[in-house]
PDB file of C-alpha atoms and ligand atoms in Angstrom:
ATOM      1  CA  MET R   8      32.478  79.955 -17.153  1.00  0.00           C
ATOM      2  CA  SER R   9      30.700  78.005 -19.579  1.00  0.00           C
ATOM      3  CA  PRO R  10      28.976  79.449 -21.928  1.00  0.00           C
ATOM      4  CA  PRO R  11      24.762  77.977 -21.750  1.00  0.00           C
ATOM      5  CA  ALA R  12      23.989  75.290 -23.870  1.00  0.00           C
ATOM      6  CA  LEU R  13      21.710  76.924 -25.380  1.00  0.00           C
ATOM      7  CA  SER R  14      20.512  81.207 -26.124  1.00  0.00           C
ATOM      8  CA  LEU R  15      17.536  82.578 -27.615  1.00  0.00           C
ATOM      9  CA  THR R  16      17.680  86.652 -28.868  1.00  0.00           C
ATOM     10  CA  GLY R  17      14.519  87.866 -30.066  1.00  0.00           C
ATOM     11  CA  VAL R  18      13.567  84.732 -31.679  1.00  0.00           C
ATOM     12  CA  THR R  19      10.366  85.482 -33.588  1.00  0.00           C
ATOM     13  CA  LYS R  20       8.790  83.372 -35.126  1.00  0.00           C
ATOM     14  CA  LYS R  21       5.545  84.116 -37.573  1.00  0.00           C
ATOM     15  CA  PHE R  22       2.629  81.751 -39.362  1.00  0.00           C
ATOM     16  CA  GLY R  23       1.486  83.429 -42.604  1.00  0.00           C
ATOM     17  CA  GLN R  24       1.403  87.228 -40.587  1.00  0.00           C
ATOM     18  CA  THR R  25       0.238  85.890 -37.969  1.00  0.00           C
ATOM     19  CA  GLU R  26       3.038  86.237 -34.579  1.00  0.00           C
ATOM     20  CA  ILE R  27       3.443  82.510 -32.817  1.00  0.00           C
ATOM     21  CA  ILE R  28       6.544  82.927 -31.364  1.00  0.00           C
ATOM     22  CA  ARG R  29       7.304  86.600 -30.081  1.00  0.00           C
ATOM     23  CA  GLY R  30      10.510  87.706 -29.264  1.00  0.00           C
ATOM     24  CA  VAL R  31      11.989  85.018 -27.045  1.00  0.00           C
ATOM     25  CA  SER R  32      14.442  85.483 -25.496  1.00  0.00           C
ATOM     26  CA  MET R  33      15.887  82.560 -22.740  1.00  0.00           C
ATOM     27  CA  ASN R  34      18.961  81.193 -21.679  1.00  0.00           C
ATOM     28  CA  VAL R  35      18.993  77.580 -20.768  1.00  0.00           C
ATOM     29  CA  ALA R  36      22.621  77.110 -18.287  1.00  0.00           C
ATOM     30  CA  ALA R  37      24.565  74.346 -19.313  1.00  0.00           C
ATOM     31  CA  GLY R  38      23.369  70.502 -16.701  1.00  0.00           C
ATOM     32  CA  GLU R  39      20.340  72.436 -16.309  1.00  0.00           C
ATOM     33  CA  ARG R  40      16.398  70.686 -16.101  1.00  0.00           C
ATOM     34  CA  HIS R  41      14.235  73.251 -17.231  1.00  0.00           C
ATOM     35  CA  ALA R  42      10.532  73.558 -17.543  1.00  0.00           C
ATOM     36  CA  LEU R  43       8.856  75.752 -20.170  1.00  0.00           C
ATOM     37  CA  ILE R  44       5.239  75.609 -19.466  1.00  0.00           C
ATOM     38  CA  GLY R  45       2.124  77.434 -20.257  1.00  0.00           C
ATOM     39  CA  PRO R  46      -1.666  77.079 -22.361  1.00  0.00           C
ATOM     40  CA  ASN R  47      -2.622  75.293 -24.766  1.00  0.00           C
ATOM     41  CA  GLY R  48      -1.200  77.501 -27.773  1.00  0.00           C
ATOM     42  CA  ALA R  49       1.328  79.402 -26.087  1.00  0.00           C
ATOM     43  CA  GLY R  50       3.752  78.347 -28.796  1.00  0.00           C
ATOM     44  CA  LYS R  51       5.645  75.893 -26.652  1.00  0.00           C
ATOM     45  CA  THR R  52       6.263  73.084 -29.456  1.00  0.00           C
ATOM     46  CA  THR R  53       6.484  76.237 -32.776  1.00  0.00           C
ATOM     47  CA  LEU R  54       9.288  76.615 -30.142  1.00  0.00           C
ATOM     48  CA  PHE R  55      11.372  73.575 -29.536  1.00  0.00           C
ATOM     49  CA  ASN R  56      10.664  73.305 -34.008  1.00  0.00           C
ATOM     50  CA  VAL R  57      13.065  75.908 -34.214  1.00  0.00           C
ATOM     51  CA  ILE R  58      14.698  75.345 -31.902  1.00  0.00           C
ATOM     52  CA  THR R  59      15.796  72.269 -33.527  1.00  0.00           C
ATOM     53  CA  GLY R  60      15.808  73.021 -37.068  1.00  0.00           C
ATOM     54  CA  PHE R  61      12.462  71.891 -37.579  1.00  0.00           C
ATOM     55  CA  VAL R  62      11.024  75.222 -38.223  1.00  0.00           C
ATOM     56  CA  ARG R  63      13.113  78.650 -39.662  1.00  0.00           C
ATOM     57  CA  PRO R  64      12.760  81.513 -37.164  1.00  0.00           C
ATOM     58  CA  VAL R  65      11.935  84.346 -39.293  1.00  0.00           C
ATOM     59  CA  ALA R  66      13.746  86.982 -36.632  1.00  0.00           C
ATOM     60  CA  GLY R  67      16.335  86.158 -33.733  1.00  0.00           C
ATOM     61  CA  ARG R  68      19.373  83.920 -32.648  1.00  0.00           C
ATOM     62  CA  ILE R  69      19.772  80.885 -31.520  1.00  0.00           C
ATOM     63  CA  SER R  70      23.552  78.982 -30.042  1.00  0.00           C
ATOM     64  CA  PHE R  71      24.369  75.794 -28.544  1.00  0.00           C
ATOM     65  CA  ARG R  72      27.180  75.141 -26.583  1.00  0.00           C
ATOM     66  CA  GLY R  73      28.143  78.625 -28.324  1.00  0.00           C
ATOM     67  CA  GLN R  74      28.316  78.384 -31.346  1.00  0.00           C
ATOM     68  CA  ASP R  75      25.869  80.425 -33.021  1.00  0.00           C
ATOM     69  CA  VAL R  76      22.934  77.969 -34.952  1.00  0.00           C
ATOM     70  CA  THR R  77      20.374  80.333 -36.190  1.00  0.00           C
ATOM     71  CA  GLY R  78      19.565  78.639 -39.371  1.00  0.00           C
ATOM     72  CA  TYR R  79      20.877  75.098 -38.491  1.00  0.00           C
ATOM     73  CA  LEU R  80      18.256  72.595 -39.794  1.00  0.00           C
ATOM     74  CA  ALA R  81      17.195  69.195 -37.785  1.00  0.00           C
ATOM     75  CA  HIS R  82      20.476  66.459 -39.269  1.00  0.00           C
ATOM     76  CA  ARG R  83      22.855  69.066 -38.868  1.00  0.00           C
ATOM     77  CA  LEU R  84      21.995  69.841 -35.006  1.00  0.00           C
ATOM     78  CA  VAL R  85      21.602  66.733 -34.065  1.00  0.00           C
ATOM     79  CA  ARG R  86      24.671  66.140 -35.233  1.00  0.00           C
ATOM     80  CA  LEU R  87      25.863  68.847 -33.341  1.00  0.00           C
ATOM     81  CA  GLY R  88      24.373  66.459 -29.901  1.00  0.00           C
ATOM     82  CA  LEU R  89      20.915  68.662 -30.182  1.00  0.00           C
ATOM     83  CA  ALA R  90      18.137  66.607 -30.058  1.00  0.00           C
ATOM     84  CA  ARG R  91      13.996  66.139 -29.187  1.00  0.00           C
ATOM     85  CA  THR R  92      10.867  63.692 -28.490  1.00  0.00           C
ATOM     86  CA  PHE R  93       7.776  64.763 -29.978  1.00  0.00           C
ATOM     87  CA  GLN R  94       4.399  65.106 -28.258  1.00  0.00           C
ATOM     88  CA  GLY R  95       3.235  61.943 -29.716  1.00  0.00           C
ATOM     89  CA  ALA R  96       5.590  57.976 -30.155  1.00  0.00           C
ATOM     90  CA  ARG R  97       7.324  58.169 -33.452  1.00  0.00           C
ATOM     91  CA  ILE R  98       9.017  54.895 -33.087  1.00  0.00           C
ATOM     92  CA  PHE R  99       9.448  51.872 -35.104  1.00  0.00           C
ATOM     93  CA  SER R 100       6.882  50.145 -34.556  1.00  0.00           C
ATOM     94  CA  ASN R 101       7.619  47.097 -35.973  1.00  0.00           C
ATOM     95  CA  MET R 102      11.790  46.964 -34.768  1.00  0.00           C
ATOM     96  CA  SER R 103      12.767  45.946 -31.211  1.00  0.00           C
ATOM     97  CA  ILE R 104      13.559  48.186 -28.808  1.00  0.00           C
ATOM     98  CA  ALA R 105      17.433  47.795 -29.888  1.00  0.00           C
ATOM     99  CA  GLU R 106      16.965  47.949 -33.903  1.00  0.00           C
ATOM    100  CA  CYS R 107      14.395  51.202 -33.007  1.00  0.00           C
ATOM    101  CA  LEU R 108      17.141  52.708 -31.486  1.00  0.00           C
ATOM    102  CA  ALA R 109      20.773  51.437 -34.123  1.00  0.00           C
ATOM    103  CA  VAL R 110      18.085  52.105 -36.416  1.00  0.00           C
ATOM    104  CA  ALA R 111      18.106  56.232 -34.897  1.00  0.00           C
ATOM    105  CA  ARG R 112      21.338  56.697 -34.844  1.00  0.00           C
ATOM    106  CA  ARG R 113      22.400  55.660 -38.581  1.00  0.00           C
ATOM    107  CA  ARG R 114      18.750  57.988 -39.698  1.00  0.00           C
ATOM    108  CA  ARG R 115      21.119  60.497 -37.794  1.00  0.00           C
ATOM    109  CA  THR R 116      24.224  60.323 -38.165  1.00  0.00           C
ATOM    110  CA  ALA R 117      27.743  58.950 -39.739  1.00  0.00           C
ATOM    111  CA  ASP R 118      28.318  56.225 -37.572  1.00  0.00           C
ATOM    112  CA  ALA R 119      26.769  53.215 -36.092  1.00  0.00           C
ATOM    113  CA  LEU R 120      26.450  52.484 -32.502  1.00  0.00           C
ATOM    114  CA  SER R 121      27.960  51.080 -30.520  1.00  0.00           C
ATOM    115  CA  ALA R 122      26.886  47.656 -28.608  1.00  0.00           C
ATOM    116  CA  ALA R 123      28.790  49.785 -25.780  1.00  0.00           C
ATOM    117  CA  GLU R 124      26.767  52.772 -26.430  1.00  0.00           C
ATOM    118  CA  LEU R 125      23.678  50.674 -26.733  1.00  0.00           C
ATOM    119  CA  ASP R 126      24.092  48.928 -23.515  1.00  0.00           C
ATOM    120  CA  GLU R 127      24.411  52.328 -22.167  1.00  0.00           C
ATOM    121  CA  ILE R 128      21.493  53.610 -22.722  1.00  0.00           C
ATOM    122  CA  LEU R 129      19.514  51.019 -21.674  1.00  0.00           C
ATOM    123  CA  ALA R 130      21.045  50.486 -18.336  1.00  0.00           C
ATOM    124  CA  LEU R 131      20.644  54.527 -18.093  1.00  0.00           C
ATOM    125  CA  LEU R 132      16.451  54.423 -18.923  1.00  0.00           C
ATOM    126  CA  ASP R 133      16.320  51.038 -17.138  1.00  0.00           C
ATOM    127  CA  LEU R 134      15.306  49.130 -20.951  1.00  0.00           C
ATOM    128  CA  GLU R 135      18.129  46.403 -20.227  1.00  0.00           C
ATOM    129  CA  LYS R 136      15.090  43.642 -20.061  1.00  0.00           C
ATOM    130  CA  TYR R 137      12.747  44.760 -22.905  1.00  0.00           C
ATOM    131  CA  MET R 138      15.396  45.376 -25.479  1.00  0.00           C
ATOM    132  CA  SER R 139      14.618  42.085 -28.320  1.00  0.00           C
ATOM    133  CA  GLU R 140      11.029  43.064 -27.498  1.00  0.00           C
ATOM    134  CA  GLN R 141       8.520  44.663 -30.766  1.00  0.00           C
ATOM    135  CA  ALA R 142       8.844  48.613 -30.412  1.00  0.00           C
ATOM    136  CA  SER R 143       4.725  47.818 -30.216  1.00  0.00           C
ATOM    137  CA  THR R 144       4.180  45.662 -27.975  1.00  0.00           C
ATOM    138  CA  LEU R 145       5.312  47.960 -25.243  1.00  0.00           C
ATOM    139  CA  PRO R 146       3.011  50.020 -22.667  1.00  0.00           C
ATOM    140  CA  SER R 147       3.240  53.627 -23.230  1.00  0.00           C
ATOM    141  CA  GLY R 148       5.502  54.167 -20.471  1.00  0.00           C
ATOM    142  CA  LEU R 149       7.808  51.987 -22.005  1.00  0.00           C
ATOM    143  CA  ILE R 150       7.857  53.479 -25.884  1.00  0.00           C
ATOM    144  CA  ARG R 151       7.981  57.203 -23.641  1.00  0.00           C
ATOM    145  CA  LEU R 152      11.443  56.283 -22.572  1.00  0.00           C
ATOM    146  CA  LEU R 153      12.053  54.326 -25.883  1.00  0.00           C
ATOM    147  CA  GLY R 154      11.207  57.891 -27.405  1.00  0.00           C
ATOM    148  CA  ILE R 155      13.967  59.575 -24.992  1.00  0.00           C
ATOM    149  CA  ALA R 156      16.173  56.388 -25.824  1.00  0.00           C
ATOM    150  CA  MET R 157      15.606  57.284 -29.576  1.00  0.00           C
ATOM    151  CA  ALA R 158      17.095  60.591 -28.895  1.00  0.00           C
ATOM    152  CA  LEU R 159      20.059  60.402 -26.542  1.00  0.00           C
ATOM    153  CA  SER R 160      20.939  57.859 -29.325  1.00  0.00           C
ATOM    154  CA  THR R 161      22.667  60.312 -31.107  1.00  0.00           C
ATOM    155  CA  GLY R 162      24.619  61.393 -29.260  1.00  0.00           C
ATOM    156  CA  ALA R 163      22.790  64.411 -27.761  1.00  0.00           C
ATOM    157  CA  ARG R 164      23.838  66.766 -25.266  1.00  0.00           C
ATOM    158  CA  LEU R 165      20.808  68.691 -25.205  1.00  0.00           C
ATOM    159  CA  LEU R 166      17.534  67.412 -25.194  1.00  0.00           C
ATOM    160  CA  LEU R 167      13.904  68.717 -25.064  1.00  0.00           C
ATOM    161  CA  LEU R 168      11.459  66.549 -24.197  1.00  0.00           C
ATOM    162  CA  ASP R 169       8.179  67.675 -25.721  1.00  0.00           C
ATOM    163  CA  GLU R 170       4.999  66.767 -23.450  1.00  0.00           C
ATOM    164  CA  PRO R 171       7.061  62.649 -22.304  1.00  0.00           C
ATOM    165  CA  ALA R 172       3.976  62.335 -18.744  1.00  0.00           C
ATOM    166  CA  ALA R 173       1.016  63.059 -21.095  1.00  0.00           C
ATOM    167  CA  GLY R 174      -1.433  60.649 -20.962  1.00  0.00           C
ATOM    168  CA  LEU R 175       0.875  58.474 -18.349  1.00  0.00           C
ATOM    169  CA  SER R 176       0.055  56.696 -14.857  1.00  0.00           C
ATOM    170  CA  ALA R 177       0.778  58.761 -11.985  1.00  0.00           C
ATOM    171  CA  GLU R 178       3.423  55.000 -11.163  1.00  0.00           C
ATOM    172  CA  GLU R 179       4.725  55.624 -15.170  1.00  0.00           C
ATOM    173  CA  THR R 180       5.448  59.328 -14.278  1.00  0.00           C
ATOM    174  CA  GLU R 181       7.650  58.389 -11.567  1.00  0.00           C
ATOM    175  CA  VAL R 182       9.846  56.503 -13.394  1.00  0.00           C
ATOM    176  CA  LEU R 183       9.602  58.327 -16.145  1.00  0.00           C
ATOM    177  CA  GLN R 184      10.461  60.921 -13.542  1.00  0.00           C
ATOM    178  CA  ARG R 185      13.921  59.115 -11.645  1.00  0.00           C
ATOM    179  CA  SER R 186      15.297  57.695 -16.160  1.00  0.00           C
ATOM    180  CA  ILE R 187      15.156  61.897 -16.974  1.00  0.00           C
ATOM    181  CA  ARG R 188      16.812  62.614 -13.285  1.00  0.00           C
ATOM    182  CA  ARG R 189      19.453  60.354 -14.100  1.00  0.00           C
ATOM    183  CA  LEU R 190      19.721  61.448 -17.661  1.00  0.00           C
ATOM    184  CA  ASN R 191      20.989  64.466 -15.990  1.00  0.00           C
ATOM    185  CA  GLN R 192      23.046  63.179 -14.004  1.00  0.00           C
ATOM    186  CA  VAL R 193      25.153  61.602 -16.623  1.00  0.00           C
ATOM    187  CA  GLY R 194      25.020  65.455 -18.307  1.00  0.00           C
ATOM    188  CA  VAL R 195      22.580  65.936 -20.295  1.00  0.00           C
ATOM    189  CA  THR R 196      20.922  69.692 -20.456  1.00  0.00           C
ATOM    190  CA  LEU R 197      17.303  68.802 -20.508  1.00  0.00           C
ATOM    191  CA  VAL R 198      14.222  71.116 -21.673  1.00  0.00           C
ATOM    192  CA  VAL R 199      10.982  70.099 -20.608  1.00  0.00           C
ATOM    193  CA  VAL R 200       7.458  70.816 -21.648  1.00  0.00           C
ATOM    194  CA  ASP R 201       5.074  69.231 -19.761  1.00  0.00           C
ATOM    195  CA  HIS R 202       0.930  69.679 -18.171  1.00  0.00           C
ATOM    196  CA  ASN R 203       1.674  68.205 -14.803  1.00  0.00           C
ATOM    197  CA  LEU R 204       2.539  70.219 -12.765  1.00  0.00           C
ATOM    198  CA  GLN R 205       3.396  68.266 -10.509  1.00  0.00           C
ATOM    199  CA  PHE R 206       5.490  65.806 -12.077  1.00  0.00           C
ATOM    200  CA  LEU R 207       7.565  69.218 -13.301  1.00  0.00           C
ATOM    201  CA  MET R 208       7.654  70.959 -10.374  1.00  0.00           C
ATOM    202  CA  GLY R 209       8.809  68.055  -8.834  1.00  0.00           C
ATOM    203  CA  LEU R 210      11.513  67.858 -11.696  1.00  0.00           C
ATOM    204  CA  VAL R 211      13.322  70.874 -12.511  1.00  0.00           C
ATOM    205  CA  SER R 212      15.083  73.619 -11.358  1.00  0.00           C
ATOM    206  CA  ARG R 213      14.179  76.734 -13.412  1.00  0.00           C
ATOM    207  CA  ALA R 214      10.295  77.274 -15.499  1.00  0.00           C
ATOM    208  CA  ILE R 215       9.702  79.932 -17.987  1.00  0.00           C
ATOM    209  CA  VAL R 216       6.168  80.389 -18.973  1.00  0.00           C
ATOM    210  CA  LEU R 217       4.918  81.448 -22.222  1.00  0.00           C
ATOM    211  CA  ASP R 218       2.217  82.966 -23.645  1.00  0.00           C
ATOM    212  CA  ALA R 219       0.348  83.869 -26.786  1.00  0.00           C
ATOM    213  CA  GLY R 220       4.194  83.427 -28.050  1.00  0.00           C
ATOM    214  CA  ARG R 221       5.821  85.481 -25.702  1.00  0.00           C
ATOM    215  CA  LEU R 222       7.894  84.936 -22.299  1.00  0.00           C
ATOM    216  CA  ILE R 223       5.719  85.888 -19.581  1.00  0.00           C
ATOM    217  CA  ALA R 224       7.882  84.980 -16.823  1.00  0.00           C
ATOM    218  CA  ASP R 225      10.892  83.237 -15.727  1.00  0.00           C
ATOM    219  CA  GLY R 226      12.796  81.794 -12.503  1.00  0.00           C
ATOM    220  CA  PRO R 227      12.318  79.167  -9.850  1.00  0.00           C
ATOM    221  CA  PRO R 228       9.006  76.982  -9.999  1.00  0.00           C
ATOM    222  CA  GLY R 229       7.694  77.505  -7.010  1.00  0.00           C
ATOM    223  CA  VAL R 230       8.351  81.461  -7.610  1.00  0.00           C
ATOM    224  CA  VAL R 231       6.789  81.922 -11.186  1.00  0.00           C
ATOM    225  CA  THR R 232       2.826  79.406 -11.144  1.00  0.00           C
ATOM    226  CA  THR R 233       2.670  82.201  -8.243  1.00  0.00           C
ATOM    227  CA  GLU R 234       2.944  85.761 -10.259  1.00  0.00           C
ATOM    228  CA  PRO R 235      -0.332  86.857 -11.278  1.00  0.00           C
ATOM    229  CA  ARG R 236      -0.177  87.194 -15.030  1.00  0.00           C
ATOM    230  CA  VAL R 237       1.594  83.368 -15.199  1.00  0.00           C
ATOM    231  CA  ILE R 238      -2.456  82.441 -13.480  1.00  0.00           C
ATOM    232  CA  GLU R 239      -4.211  84.936 -15.092  1.00  0.00           C
ATOM    233  CA  ALA R 240      -2.836  82.880 -18.652  1.00  0.00           C
ATOM    234  CA  TYR R 241      -4.178  80.072 -17.423  1.00  0.00           C
ATOM    235  CA  ILE R 242      -7.489  80.628 -16.601  1.00  0.00           C
ATOM    236  CA  GLY R 243      -9.510  78.957 -19.003  1.00  0.00           C
ATOM    237  CA  GLY R 244      -7.633  76.717 -19.429  1.00  0.00           C
ATOM    238  CA  ALA R 245      -7.128  75.985 -15.874  1.00  0.00           C
ATOM    239  CA  ASP R 246      -4.434  73.387 -17.161  1.00  0.00           C
ATOM    240  CA  LEU R 247      -2.331  74.664 -13.635  1.00  0.00           C
ATOM    241  CA  ALA R 248      -4.498  73.140 -12.103  1.00  0.00           C
ATOM    242  CA  GLU R 249      -4.776  70.168 -14.537  1.00  0.00           C
ATOM    243  CA  ASP R 250      -2.537  67.048 -12.742  1.00  0.00           C
TER     244      ASP R 250
HETATM  245  N1  LIG Z 306       2.555  74.675 -39.640  1.00  0.00           N
HETATM  246  C1  LIG Z 306       1.598  75.308 -38.639  1.00  0.00           C
HETATM  247  N2  LIG Z 306       0.971  76.483 -39.387  1.00  0.00           N
HETATM  248  C2  LIG Z 306       0.214  77.280 -39.005  1.00  0.00           C
HETATM  249  N3  LIG Z 306      -0.186  78.020 -37.378  1.00  0.00           N
HETATM  250  C3  LIG Z 306       0.400  76.422 -36.537  1.00  0.00           C
HETATM  251  C4  LIG Z 306       1.062  76.048 -37.163  1.00  0.00           C
HETATM  252  N4  LIG Z 306       1.942  75.033 -35.816  1.00  0.00           N
HETATM  253  C5  LIG Z 306       1.237  75.891 -35.189  1.00  0.00           C
HETATM  254  N5  LIG Z 306       0.102  76.561 -35.254  1.00  0.00           N
HETATM  255  C6  LIG Z 306      -0.147  77.675 -34.161  1.00  0.00           C
HETATM  256  O1  LIG Z 306       0.540  77.697 -33.370  1.00  0.00           O
HETATM  257  C7  LIG Z 306       0.153  78.353 -32.213  1.00  0.00           C
HETATM  258  C8  LIG Z 306       1.206  77.402 -31.488  1.00  0.00           C
HETATM  259  O2  LIG Z 306       0.819  76.096 -31.245  1.00  0.00           O
HETATM  260  P1  LIG Z 306       1.595  74.788 -30.502  1.00  0.00           P
HETATM  261  O3  LIG Z 306       3.533  75.816 -30.186  1.00  0.00           O
HETATM  262  O4  LIG Z 306       0.771  73.548 -30.848  1.00  0.00           O
HETATM  263  O5  LIG Z 306       0.812  75.562 -28.681  1.00  0.00           O
HETATM  264  P2  LIG Z 306       1.487  74.392 -27.657  1.00  0.00           P
HETATM  265  O6  LIG Z 306       2.281  73.204 -27.353  1.00  0.00           O
HETATM  266  O7  LIG Z 306       1.765  75.245 -26.601  1.00  0.00           O
HETATM  267  O8  LIG Z 306       0.487  74.260 -27.301  1.00  0.00           O
HETATM  268  C9  LIG Z 306      -1.275  77.948 -31.686  1.00  0.00           C
HETATM  269  O9  LIG Z 306      -2.386  79.060 -32.343  1.00  0.00           O
HETATM  270  C10 LIG Z 306      -1.202  76.651 -33.516  1.00  0.00           C
HETATM  271  O10 LIG Z 306      -3.188  76.624 -33.782  1.00  0.00           O
HETATM  272 MG1  LIG Z 307       2.137  71.118 -27.608  1.00  0.00          MG
END
């Protein structure tokens, strides 16, 4: 059996004296589509930052495809195939889509993006017809897909998406959902954070719930969202009812 794509054991992160991530242990099997949910401020983005090497954990172990990568920095993880997108766009607005992908690749790896790789990513995300358009002129739905395409251009095998559907129309969200499924079909393992539970529930096979830095539930999405402590964690934030 192949090792999990991602495995966390007792991962803890503090800012000052405050523990923001508290002993989180979780596994993401290779090929899985996994949701990470929880109220605002639960620590979802911080956990992504820890996993992707933007901040270091103070305790715990992280392994990626069976390799211990605890303390590895982002650029090293990207070279191994672990990439993420950010809340909000991080694109090169004065460049074309094709240029954005080439530059995203160059910043992270020694070798350039080949024409074949470019074509493959553009086809996967249905972006071929926009490849020469300047990034800043694209609607939000396409900018979001561009952010994902840029992460893919580094050769990602595991991709963490931070609120990919935020601010998108229902139609754009549907396109995004289909695109993410296609990535998964070509072998990319996914962990997705989003407030739009309808979008997530139609997408993932498993969900884990974070509340105040702790993992409080882990299982099929339809089951975890009905657990009393998950519902309780959301009360006040009203995120669970949000569309
Ligand atoms: N760089 C930082 N320094 C101090 N506190 C931070 C920092 N980044 C995030 N936090 C705090 O960590 C908590 C979790 O934040 P975050 O990971 O952004 O939550 P989420 O993405 O689930 O909304 C919040 O209380 C936030 O204020
Ligand atoms: Mg966040």
